[in-house]
């Protein structure tokens, strides 16, 4: 599909933030980005404003644009909201699921499993993850709720990537995805929603633990540097 230059910059900057190239708290200098993309500052500012609306960029008065830095408390809040909205969607989706819906979710899960097992397509892991969940929620036909869930997943995407890459939760997540799909096939809405709730909360704790460890290591390194 054809993209305007501005849309290309939005998509590419989003990817650079989500991939961790621009980590939380990193300044996004408009002049430098304009040189990167060989454009004026206007489409760069447009891209930054779009990403601000997605929660990936924040503008600080008199300082400029920065990649959003999420705290552990913020991550827990985001994932608590995901639990509320995603279990709501799944509960309403299950009675309306067709064989075609289930097959589509299964096909995404097969691609996801193959990418995880091979260790390839790392940049696509979190995309497959959300695509699978979206396929399960789609039969609910609740577009406003789905839009909010998409926004929450965008805001937490780079942390989901961290969890998949740096924690030992991949095999557990794979098992839970297959179990979730099977419960949907069996129309066991209560059990499916409970599994989904625990699946999201466990991911949250994995990410929170990882970030807390990184913060401790960063503090220790700073202290060691100060004593040199």
JSON list of C-alpha atoms in Angstrom, two decimals:
[
{"chain": "A", "resi": 1, "resn": "UNK", "atom": "CA", "xyz": [0.00, 0.00, 0.00]},
{"chain": "A", "resi": 2, "resn": "UNK", "atom": "CA", "xyz": [1.34, 3.46, -0.94]},
{"chain": "A", "resi": 3, "resn": "UNK", "atom": "CA", "xyz": [2.46, 5.60, 1.98]},
{"chain": "A", "resi": 4, "resn": "UNK", "atom": "CA", "xyz": [2.97, 9.32, 2.05]},
{"chain": "A", "resi": 5, "resn": "UNK", "atom": "CA", "xyz": [6.37, 10.52, 3.23]},
{"chain": "A", "resi": 6, "resn": "UNK", "atom": "CA", "xyz": [4.81, 11.70, 6.48]},
{"chain": "A", "resi": 7, "resn": "UNK", "atom": "CA", "xyz": [3.17, 8.30, 7.10]},
{"chain": "A", "resi": 8, "resn": "UNK", "atom": "CA", "xyz": [6.45, 6.53, 6.37]},
{"chain": "A", "resi": 9, "resn": "UNK", "atom": "CA", "xyz": [8.19, 8.69, 8.99]},
{"chain": "A", "resi": 10, "resn": "UNK", "atom": "CA", "xyz": [5.43, 8.00, 11.54]},
{"chain": "A", "resi": 11, "resn": "UNK", "atom": "CA", "xyz": [5.65, 4.24, 10.97]},
{"chain": "A", "resi": 12, "resn": "UNK", "atom": "CA", "xyz": [9.45, 4.17, 10.98]},
{"chain": "A", "resi": 13, "resn": "UNK", "atom": "CA", "xyz": [9.78, 6.30, 14.11]},
{"chain": "A", "resi": 14, "resn": "UNK", "atom": "CA", "xyz": [7.20, 4.16, 15.88]},
{"chain": "A", "resi": 15, "resn": "UNK", "atom": "CA", "xyz": [9.22, 1.07, 15.00]},
{"chain": "A", "resi": 16, "resn": "UNK", "atom": "CA", "xyz": [12.47, 2.67, 16.19]},
{"chain": "A", "resi": 17, "resn": "UNK", "atom": "CA", "xyz": [10.88, 3.52, 19.55]},
{"chain": "A", "resi": 18, "resn": "UNK", "atom": "CA", "xyz": [9.19, 0.15, 19.99]},
{"chain": "A", "resi": 19, "resn": "UNK", "atom": "CA", "xyz": [12.35, -1.75, 19.04]},
{"chain": "A", "resi": 20, "resn": "UNK", "atom": "CA", "xyz": [14.32, 0.08, 21.72]},
{"chain": "A", "resi": 21, "resn": "UNK", "atom": "CA", "xyz": [16.56, 2.05, 19.35]},
{"chain": "A", "resi": 22, "resn": "UNK", "atom": "CA", "xyz": [15.19, 5.12, 21.13]},
{"chain": "A", "resi": 23, "resn": "UNK", "atom": "CA", "xyz": [14.83, 4.03, 24.73]},
{"chain": "A", "resi": 24, "resn": "UNK", "atom": "CA", "xyz": [12.50, 5.61, 27.26]},
{"chain": "A", "resi": 25, "resn": "UNK", "atom": "CA", "xyz": [13.70, 9.10, 28.12]},
{"chain": "A", "resi": 26, "resn": "UNK", "atom": "CA", "xyz": [15.75, 9.53, 24.93]},
{"chain": "A", "resi": 27, "resn": "UNK", "atom": "CA", "xyz": [15.44, 12.96, 23.34]},
{"chain": "A", "resi": 28, "resn": "UNK", "atom": "CA", "xyz": [14.06, 12.96, 19.79]},
{"chain": "A", "resi": 29, "resn": "UNK", "atom": "CA", "xyz": [15.75, 15.94, 18.16]},
{"chain": "A", "resi": 30, "resn": "UNK", "atom": "CA", "xyz": [13.76, 17.23, 15.22]},
{"chain": "A", "resi": 31, "resn": "UNK", "atom": "CA", "xyz": [16.80, 18.53, 13.32]},
{"chain": "A", "resi": 32, "resn": "UNK", "atom": "CA", "xyz": [18.58, 15.20, 13.56]},
{"chain": "A", "resi": 33, "resn": "UNK", "atom": "CA", "xyz": [15.50, 13.25, 12.54]},
{"chain": "A", "resi": 34, "resn": "UNK", "atom": "CA", "xyz": [14.91, 15.59, 9.60]},
{"chain": "A", "resi": 35, "resn": "UNK", "atom": "CA", "xyz": [18.46, 14.81, 8.42]},
{"chain": "A", "resi": 36, "resn": "UNK", "atom": "CA", "xyz": [17.85, 11.06, 8.92]},
{"chain": "A", "resi": 37, "resn": "UNK", "atom": "CA", "xyz": [14.80, 11.17, 6.67]},
{"chain": "A", "resi": 38, "resn": "UNK", "atom": "CA", "xyz": [16.09, 13.90, 4.34]},
{"chain": "A", "resi": 39, "resn": "UNK", "atom": "CA", "xyz": [13.03, 16.06, 4.90]},
{"chain": "A", "resi": 40, "resn": "UNK", "atom": "CA", "xyz": [12.16, 19.40, 6.49]},
{"chain": "A", "resi": 41, "resn": "UNK", "atom": "CA", "xyz": [11.19, 19.56, 10.16]},
{"chain": "A", "resi": 42, "resn": "UNK", "atom": "CA", "xyz": [7.46, 19.81, 9.30]},
{"chain": "A", "resi": 43, "resn": "UNK", "atom": "CA", "xyz": [6.76, 16.09, 8.60]},
{"chain": "A", "resi": 44, "resn": "UNK", "atom": "CA", "xyz": [9.02, 15.15, 11.52]},
{"chain": "A", "resi": 45, "resn": "UNK", "atom": "CA", "xyz": [6.99, 17.32, 13.90]},
{"chain": "A", "resi": 46, "resn": "UNK", "atom": "CA", "xyz": [3.78, 15.87, 12.44]},
{"chain": "A", "resi": 47, "resn": "UNK", "atom": "CA", "xyz": [5.10, 12.37, 13.12]},
{"chain": "A", "resi": 48, "resn": "UNK", "atom": "CA", "xyz": [6.09, 13.25, 16.69]},
{"chain": "A", "resi": 49, "resn": "UNK", "atom": "CA", "xyz": [2.64, 14.72, 17.36]},
{"chain": "A", "resi": 50, "resn": "UNK", "atom": "CA", "xyz": [1.00, 11.54, 16.04]},
{"chain": "A", "resi": 51, "resn": "UNK", "atom": "CA", "xyz": [3.22, 9.41, 18.26]},
{"chain": "A", "resi": 52, "resn": "UNK", "atom": "CA", "xyz": [2.44, 11.67, 21.21]},
{"chain": "A", "resi": 53, "resn": "UNK", "atom": "CA", "xyz": [-1.25, 10.80, 20.68]},
{"chain": "A", "resi": 54, "resn": "UNK", "atom": "CA", "xyz": [-0.28, 7.10, 20.80]},
{"chain": "A", "resi": 55, "resn": "UNK", "atom": "CA", "xyz": [1.57, 7.62, 24.08]},
{"chain": "A", "resi": 56, "resn": "UNK", "atom": "CA", "xyz": [5.02, 6.84, 22.67]},
{"chain": "A", "resi": 57, "resn": "UNK", "atom": "CA", "xyz": [6.33, 10.43, 22.70]},
{"chain": "A", "resi": 58, "resn": "UNK", "atom": "CA", "xyz": [5.99, 13.25, 25.19]},
{"chain": "A", "resi": 59, "resn": "UNK", "atom": "CA", "xyz": [6.72, 16.94, 24.68]},
{"chain": "A", "resi": 60, "resn": "UNK", "atom": "CA", "xyz": [8.40, 18.72, 27.59]},
{"chain": "A", "resi": 61, "resn": "UNK", "atom": "CA", "xyz": [8.10, 22.53, 27.51]},
{"chain": "A", "resi": 62, "resn": "UNK", "atom": "CA", "xyz": [11.35, 24.29, 26.51]},
{"chain": "A", "resi": 63, "resn": "UNK", "atom": "CA", "xyz": [13.14, 20.93, 26.11]},
{"chain": "A", "resi": 64, "resn": "UNK", "atom": "CA", "xyz": [11.55, 19.15, 23.16]},
{"chain": "A", "resi": 65, "resn": "UNK", "atom": "CA", "xyz": [10.25, 15.67, 22.37]},
{"chain": "A", "resi": 66, "resn": "UNK", "atom": "CA", "xyz": [11.28, 12.53, 24.25]},
{"chain": "A", "resi": 67, "resn": "UNK", "atom": "CA", "xyz": [10.50, 8.83, 23.96]},
{"chain": "A", "resi": 68, "resn": "UNK", "atom": "CA", "xyz": [8.07, 8.05, 26.78]},
{"chain": "A", "resi": 69, "resn": "UNK", "atom": "CA", "xyz": [9.58, 6.35, 29.79]},
{"chain": "A", "resi": 70, "resn": "UNK", "atom": "CA", "xyz": [7.13, 4.08, 31.57]},
{"chain": "A", "resi": 71, "resn": "UNK", "atom": "CA", "xyz": [7.49, 3.36, 35.25]},
{"chain": "A", "resi": 72, "resn": "UNK", "atom": "CA", "xyz": [6.69, -0.01, 36.83]},
{"chain": "A", "resi": 73, "resn": "UNK", "atom": "CA", "xyz": [3.58, 1.60, 38.36]},
{"chain": "A", "resi": 74, "resn": "UNK", "atom": "CA", "xyz": [2.46, 2.78, 34.91]},
{"chain": "A", "resi": 75, "resn": "UNK", "atom": "CA", "xyz": [3.03, -0.64, 33.40]},
{"chain": "A", "resi": 76, "resn": "UNK", "atom": "CA", "xyz": [0.92, -2.26, 36.12]},
{"chain": "A", "resi": 77, "resn": "UNK", "atom": "CA", "xyz": [-1.83, 0.28, 35.46]},
{"chain": "A", "resi": 78, "resn": "UNK", "atom": "CA", "xyz": [-1.74, -0.39, 31.71]},
{"chain": "A", "resi": 79, "resn": "UNK", "atom": "CA", "xyz": [-1.93, -4.14, 32.20]},
{"chain": "A", "resi": 80, "resn": "UNK", "atom": "CA", "xyz": [-4.73, -3.86, 34.77]},
{"chain": "A", "resi": 81, "resn": "UNK", "atom": "CA", "xyz": [-6.69, -1.90, 32.16]},
{"chain": "A", "resi": 82, "resn": "UNK", "atom": "CA", "xyz": [-5.87, -4.58, 29.58]},
{"chain": "A", "resi": 83, "resn": "UNK", "atom": "CA", "xyz": [-7.33, -7.23, 31.91]},
{"chain": "A", "resi": 84, "resn": "UNK", "atom": "CA", "xyz": [-10.57, -5.29, 32.30]},
{"chain": "A", "resi": 85, "resn": "UNK", "atom": "CA", "xyz": [-11.05, -4.54, 28.60]},
{"chain": "A", "resi": 86, "resn": "UNK", "atom": "CA", "xyz": [-9.70, -7.74, 27.06]},
{"chain": "A", "resi": 87, "resn": "UNK", "atom": "CA", "xyz": [-11.67, -10.11, 29.28]},
{"chain": "A", "resi": 88, "resn": "UNK", "atom": "CA", "xyz": [-14.74, -7.99, 28.51]},
{"chain": "A", "resi": 89, "resn": "UNK", "atom": "CA", "xyz": [-14.09, -8.41, 24.79]},
{"chain": "A", "resi": 90, "resn": "UNK", "atom": "CA", "xyz": [-13.35, -12.12, 25.00]},
{"chain": "A", "resi": 91, "resn": "UNK", "atom": "CA", "xyz": [-16.46, -12.88, 27.07]},
{"chain": "A", "resi": 92, "resn": "UNK", "atom": "CA", "xyz": [-18.62, -11.22, 24.43]},
{"chain": "A", "resi": 93, "resn": "UNK", "atom": "CA", "xyz": [-16.70, -12.66, 21.50]},
{"chain": "A", "resi": 94, "resn": "UNK", "atom": "CA", "xyz": [-16.90, -16.36, 22.39]},
{"chain": "A", "resi": 95, "resn": "UNK", "atom": "CA", "xyz": [-20.67, -16.83, 21.76]},
{"chain": "A", "resi": 96, "resn": "UNK", "atom": "CA", "xyz": [-20.22, -15.33, 18.27]},
{"chain": "A", "resi": 97, "resn": "UNK", "atom": "CA", "xyz": [-17.08, -17.18, 17.21]},
{"chain": "A", "resi": 98, "resn": "UNK", "atom": "CA", "xyz": [-17.37, -19.12, 13.96]},
{"chain": "A", "resi": 99, "resn": "UNK", "atom": "CA", "xyz": [-15.12, -21.86, 12.67]},
{"chain": "A", "resi": 100, "resn": "UNK", "atom": "CA", "xyz": [-13.61, -19.28, 10.33]},
{"chain": "A", "resi": 101, "resn": "UNK", "atom": "CA", "xyz": [-12.79, -17.00, 13.30]},
{"chain": "A", "resi": 102, "resn": "UNK", "atom": "CA", "xyz": [-11.15, -19.86, 15.18]},
{"chain": "A", "resi": 103, "resn": "UNK", "atom": "CA", "xyz": [-9.24, -20.99, 12.11]},
{"chain": "A", "resi": 104, "resn": "UNK", "atom": "CA", "xyz": [-7.92, -17.46, 11.53]},
{"chain": "A", "resi": 105, "resn": "UNK", "atom": "CA", "xyz": [-6.70, -17.25, 15.14]},
{"chain": "A", "resi": 106, "resn": "UNK", "atom": "CA", "xyz": [-5.12, -20.69, 14.79]},
{"chain": "A", "resi": 107, "resn": "UNK", "atom": "CA", "xyz": [-3.24, -19.68, 11.64]},
{"chain": "A", "resi": 108, "resn": "UNK", "atom": "CA", "xyz": [-1.80, -16.61, 13.37]},
{"chain": "A", "resi": 109, "resn": "UNK", "atom": "CA", "xyz": [-0.79, -18.76, 16.31]},
{"chain": "A", "resi": 110, "resn": "UNK", "atom": "CA", "xyz": [1.00, -21.23, 13.99]},
{"chain": "A", "resi": 111, "resn": "UNK", "atom": "CA", "xyz": [3.02, -18.38, 12.45]},
{"chain": "A", "resi": 112, "resn": "UNK", "atom": "CA", "xyz": [3.76, -17.00, 15.91]},
{"chain": "A", "resi": 113, "resn": "UNK", "atom": "CA", "xyz": [4.94, -20.39, 17.16]},
{"chain": "A", "resi": 114, "resn": "UNK", "atom": "CA", "xyz": [7.17, -20.86, 14.12]},
{"chain": "A", "resi": 115, "resn": "UNK", "atom": "CA", "xyz": [8.77, -17.44, 14.60]},
{"chain": "A", "resi": 116, "resn": "UNK", "atom": "CA", "xyz": [9.37, -18.07, 18.31]},
{"chain": "A", "resi": 117, "resn": "UNK", "atom": "CA", "xyz": [10.71, -21.58, 17.80]},
{"chain": "A", "resi": 118, "resn": "UNK", "atom": "CA", "xyz": [13.13, -20.51, 15.08]},
{"chain": "A", "resi": 119, "resn": "UNK", "atom": "CA", "xyz": [14.27, -17.43, 16.95]},
{"chain": "A", "resi": 120, "resn": "UNK", "atom": "CA", "xyz": [13.68, -15.44, 13.78]},
{"chain": "A", "resi": 121, "resn": "UNK", "atom": "CA", "xyz": [11.45, -12.46, 12.99]},
{"chain": "A", "resi": 122, "resn": "UNK", "atom": "CA", "xyz": [12.08, -11.05, 16.45]},
{"chain": "A", "resi": 123, "resn": "UNK", "atom": "CA", "xyz": [10.58, -7.71, 15.41]},
{"chain": "A", "resi": 124, "resn": "UNK", "atom": "CA", "xyz": [7.32, -9.52, 14.60]},
{"chain": "A", "resi": 125, "resn": "UNK", "atom": "CA", "xyz": [6.93, -11.46, 17.84]},
{"chain": "A", "resi": 126, "resn": "UNK", "atom": "CA", "xyz": [4.84, -8.86, 19.65]},
{"chain": "A", "resi": 127, "resn": "UNK", "atom": "CA", "xyz": [2.88, -8.17, 16.44]},
{"chain": "A", "resi": 128, "resn": "UNK", "atom": "CA", "xyz": [1.93, -11.84, 16.17]},
{"chain": "A", "resi": 129, "resn": "UNK", "atom": "CA", "xyz": [1.05, -11.82, 19.86]},
{"chain": "A", "resi": 130, "resn": "UNK", "atom": "CA", "xyz": [-1.41, -8.95, 19.52]},
{"chain": "A", "resi": 131, "resn": "UNK", "atom": "CA", "xyz": [-2.74, -10.19, 16.17]},
{"chain": "A", "resi": 132, "resn": "UNK", "atom": "CA", "xyz": [-3.67, -13.49, 17.86]},
{"chain": "A", "resi": 133, "resn": "UNK", "atom": "CA", "xyz": [-5.47, -11.71, 20.69]},
{"chain": "A", "resi": 134, "resn": "UNK", "atom": "CA", "xyz": [-7.25, -9.38, 18.26]},
{"chain": "A", "resi": 135, "resn": "UNK", "atom": "CA", "xyz": [-8.45, -12.35, 16.22]},
{"chain": "A", "resi": 136, "resn": "UNK", "atom": "CA", "xyz": [-10.09, -13.78, 19.34]},
{"chain": "A", "resi": 137, "resn": "UNK", "atom": "CA", "xyz": [-11.74, -10.48, 20.26]},
{"chain": "A", "resi": 138, "resn": "UNK", "atom": "CA", "xyz": [-12.96, -9.51, 16.78]},
{"chain": "A", "resi": 139, "resn": "UNK", "atom": "CA", "xyz": [-16.28, -11.47, 16.90]},
{"chain": "A", "resi": 140, "resn": "UNK", "atom": "CA", "xyz": [-17.42, -9.26, 19.80]},
{"chain": "A", "resi": 141, "resn": "UNK", "atom": "CA", "xyz": [-17.84, -6.46, 17.24]},
{"chain": "A", "resi": 142, "resn": "UNK", "atom": "CA", "xyz": [-17.06, -3.74, 19.79]},
{"chain": "A", "resi": 143, "resn": "UNK", "atom": "CA", "xyz": [-14.88, -1.32, 17.81]},
{"chain": "A", "resi": 144, "resn": "UNK", "atom": "CA", "xyz": [-14.56, 1.36, 20.48]},
{"chain": "A", "resi": 145, "resn": "UNK", "atom": "CA", "xyz": [-13.32, -1.13, 23.06]},
{"chain": "A", "resi": 146, "resn": "UNK", "atom": "CA", "xyz": [-10.99, -2.69, 20.49]},
{"chain": "A", "resi": 147, "resn": "UNK", "atom": "CA", "xyz": [-9.59, 0.77, 19.73]},
{"chain": "A", "resi": 148, "resn": "UNK", "atom": "CA", "xyz": [-8.80, 1.31, 23.42]},
{"chain": "A", "resi": 149, "resn": "UNK", "atom": "CA", "xyz": [-7.17, -2.12, 23.68]},
{"chain": "A", "resi": 150, "resn": "UNK", "atom": "CA", "xyz": [-5.07, -1.37, 20.59]},
{"chain": "A", "resi": 151, "resn": "UNK", "atom": "CA", "xyz": [-3.94, 1.90, 22.17]},
{"chain": "A", "resi": 152, "resn": "UNK", "atom": "CA", "xyz": [-2.98, 0.14, 25.42]},
{"chain": "A", "resi": 153, "resn": "UNK", "atom": "CA", "xyz": [-1.02, -2.49, 23.51]},
{"chain": "A", "resi": 154, "resn": "UNK", "atom": "CA", "xyz": [0.80, 0.17, 21.49]},
{"chain": "A", "resi": 155, "resn": "UNK", "atom": "CA", "xyz": [1.84, 1.95, 24.69]},
{"chain": "A", "resi": 156, "resn": "UNK", "atom": "CA", "xyz": [3.14, -1.27, 26.25]},
{"chain": "A", "resi": 157, "resn": "UNK", "atom": "CA", "xyz": [4.53, -2.87, 23.09]},
{"chain": "A", "resi": 158, "resn": "UNK", "atom": "CA", "xyz": [8.23, -2.29, 23.69]},
{"chain": "A", "resi": 159, "resn": "UNK", "atom": "CA", "xyz": [7.90, -3.78, 27.16]},
{"chain": "A", "resi": 160, "resn": "UNK", "atom": "CA", "xyz": [6.14, -6.85, 25.77]},
{"chain": "A", "resi": 161, "resn": "UNK", "atom": "CA", "xyz": [9.12, -7.20, 23.40]},
{"chain": "A", "resi": 162, "resn": "UNK", "atom": "CA", "xyz": [11.46, -7.00, 26.39]},
{"chain": "A", "resi": 163, "resn": "UNK", "atom": "CA", "xyz": [9.50, -9.73, 28.12]},
{"chain": "A", "resi": 164, "resn": "UNK", "atom": "CA", "xyz": [9.63, -12.02, 25.08]},
{"chain": "A", "resi": 165, "resn": "UNK", "atom": "CA", "xyz": [13.33, -11.42, 24.51]},
{"chain": "A", "resi": 166, "resn": "UNK", "atom": "CA", "xyz": [14.76, -11.28, 28.02]},
{"chain": "A", "resi": 167, "resn": "UNK", "atom": "CA", "xyz": [12.54, -13.33, 30.30]},
{"chain": "A", "resi": 168, "resn": "UNK", "atom": "CA", "xyz": [11.83, -17.05, 30.32]},
{"chain": "A", "resi": 169, "resn": "UNK", "atom": "CA", "xyz": [8.12, -16.64, 29.66]},
{"chain": "A", "resi": 170, "resn": "UNK", "atom": "CA", "xyz": [8.01, -17.56, 25.97]},
{"chain": "A", "resi": 171, "resn": "UNK", "atom": "CA", "xyz": [7.24, -21.27, 26.38]},
{"chain": "A", "resi": 172, "resn": "UNK", "atom": "CA", "xyz": [4.65, -20.51, 29.06]},
{"chain": "A", "resi": 173, "resn": "UNK", "atom": "CA", "xyz": [3.01, -17.90, 26.81]},
{"chain": "A", "resi": 174, "resn": "UNK", "atom": "CA", "xyz": [2.90, -20.38, 23.91]},
{"chain": "A", "resi": 175, "resn": "UNK", "atom": "CA", "xyz": [1.20, -23.01, 26.06]},
{"chain": "A", "resi": 176, "resn": "UNK", "atom": "CA", "xyz": [-1.32, -20.47, 27.35]},
{"chain": "A", "resi": 177, "resn": "UNK", "atom": "CA", "xyz": [-2.16, -19.25, 23.84]},
{"chain": "A", "resi": 178, "resn": "UNK", "atom": "CA", "xyz": [-2.96, -22.80, 22.72]},
{"chain": "A", "resi": 179, "resn": "UNK", "atom": "CA", "xyz": [-4.98, -23.44, 25.87]},
{"chain": "A", "resi": 180, "resn": "UNK", "atom": "CA", "xyz": [-6.87, -20.18, 25.36]},
{"chain": "A", "resi": 181, "resn": "UNK", "atom": "CA", "xyz": [-7.74, -21.09, 21.78]},
{"chain": "A", "resi": 182, "resn": "UNK", "atom": "CA", "xyz": [-8.95, -24.52, 22.88]},
{"chain": "A", "resi": 183, "resn": "UNK", "atom": "CA", "xyz": [-11.19, -23.03, 25.58]},
{"chain": "A", "resi": 184, "resn": "UNK", "atom": "CA", "xyz": [-12.66, -20.71, 22.95]},
{"chain": "A", "resi": 185, "resn": "UNK", "atom": "CA", "xyz": [-13.35, -23.71, 20.70]},
{"chain": "A", "resi": 186, "resn": "UNK", "atom": "CA", "xyz": [-15.12, -25.39, 23.61]},
{"chain": "A", "resi": 187, "resn": "UNK", "atom": "CA", "xyz": [-17.11, -22.18, 24.33]},
{"chain": "A", "resi": 188, "resn": "UNK", "atom": "CA", "xyz": [-15.88, -22.14, 27.92]},
{"chain": "A", "resi": 189, "resn": "UNK", "atom": "CA", "xyz": [-16.09, -18.39, 28.38]},
{"chain": "A", "resi": 190, "resn": "UNK", "atom": "CA", "xyz": [-15.52, -18.28, 32.15]},
{"chain": "A", "resi": 191, "resn": "UNK", "atom": "CA", "xyz": [-12.43, -20.47, 32.01]},
{"chain": "A", "resi": 192, "resn": "UNK", "atom": "CA", "xyz": [-11.08, -18.63, 28.96]},
{"chain": "A", "resi": 193, "resn": "UNK", "atom": "CA", "xyz": [-11.46, -15.23, 30.62]},
{"chain": "A", "resi": 194, "resn": "UNK", "atom": "CA", "xyz": [-9.74, -16.43, 33.79]},
{"chain": "A", "resi": 195, "resn": "UNK", "atom": "CA", "xyz": [-6.83, -17.83, 31.78]},
{"chain": "A", "resi": 196, "resn": "UNK", "atom": "CA", "xyz": [-6.59, -14.57, 29.81]},
{"chain": "A", "resi": 197, "resn": "UNK", "atom": "CA", "xyz": [-6.62, -12.53, 33.03]},
{"chain": "A", "resi": 198, "resn": "UNK", "atom": "CA", "xyz": [-3.76, -14.56, 34.51]},
{"chain": "A", "resi": 199, "resn": "UNK", "atom": "CA", "xyz": [-1.89, -14.57, 31.19]},
{"chain": "A", "resi": 200, "resn": "UNK", "atom": "CA", "xyz": [-1.86, -10.75, 31.07]},
{"chain": "A", "resi": 201, "resn": "UNK", "atom": "CA", "xyz": [-1.01, -10.32, 34.76]},
{"chain": "A", "resi": 202, "resn": "UNK", "atom": "CA", "xyz": [1.86, -12.83, 34.57]},
{"chain": "A", "resi": 203, "resn": "UNK", "atom": "CA", "xyz": [3.29, -10.95, 31.58]},
{"chain": "A", "resi": 204, "resn": "UNK", "atom": "CA", "xyz": [3.01, -7.73, 33.58]},
{"chain": "A", "resi": 205, "resn": "UNK", "atom": "CA", "xyz": [4.93, -9.18, 36.51]},
{"chain": "A", "resi": 206, "resn": "UNK", "atom": "CA", "xyz": [7.63, -10.52, 34.20]},
{"chain": "A", "resi": 207, "resn": "UNK", "atom": "CA", "xyz": [8.11, -7.06, 32.69]},
{"chain": "A", "resi": 208, "resn": "UNK", "atom": "CA", "xyz": [7.99, -5.31, 36.08]},
{"chain": "A", "resi": 209, "resn": "UNK", "atom": "CA", "xyz": [10.60, -7.66, 37.52]},
{"chain": "A", "resi": 210, "resn": "UNK", "atom": "CA", "xyz": [12.84, -7.10, 34.50]},
{"chain": "A", "resi": 211, "resn": "UNK", "atom": "CA", "xyz": [12.57, -3.30, 34.74]},
{"chain": "A", "resi": 212, "resn": "UNK", "atom": "CA", "xyz": [13.17, -3.31, 38.48]},
{"chain": "A", "resi": 213, "resn": "UNK", "atom": "CA", "xyz": [16.30, -5.42, 37.93]},
{"chain": "A", "resi": 214, "resn": "UNK", "atom": "CA", "xyz": [17.51, -3.05, 35.21]},
{"chain": "A", "resi": 215, "resn": "UNK", "atom": "CA", "xyz": [16.95, -0.07, 37.51]},
{"chain": "A", "resi": 216, "resn": "UNK", "atom": "CA", "xyz": [18.95, -1.75, 40.30]},
{"chain": "A", "resi": 217, "resn": "UNK", "atom": "CA", "xyz": [21.80, -2.54, 37.91]},
{"chain": "A", "resi": 218, "resn": "UNK", "atom": "CA", "xyz": [21.76, 1.03, 36.58]},
{"chain": "A", "resi": 219, "resn": "UNK", "atom": "CA", "xyz": [21.88, 2.46, 40.11]},
{"chain": "A", "resi": 220, "resn": "UNK", "atom": "CA", "xyz": [24.71, 0.10, 41.08]},
{"chain": "A", "resi": 221, "resn": "UNK", "atom": "CA", "xyz": [26.68, 1.06, 37.97]},
{"chain": "A", "resi": 222, "resn": "UNK", "atom": "CA", "xyz": [26.16, 4.77, 38.70]},
{"chain": "A", "resi": 223, "resn": "UNK", "atom": "CA", "xyz": [27.36, 4.33, 42.28]},
{"chain": "A", "resi": 224, "resn": "UNK", "atom": "CA", "xyz": [30.39, 2.37, 41.15]},
{"chain": "A", "resi": 225, "resn": "UNK", "atom": "CA", "xyz": [31.23, 5.05, 38.62]},
{"chain": "A", "resi": 226, "resn": "UNK", "atom": "CA", "xyz": [30.94, 7.71, 41.30]},
{"chain": "A", "resi": 227, "resn": "UNK", "atom": "CA", "xyz": [33.49, 5.95, 43.51]},
{"chain": "A", "resi": 228, "resn": "UNK", "atom": "CA", "xyz": [36.11, 5.61, 40.76]}
]
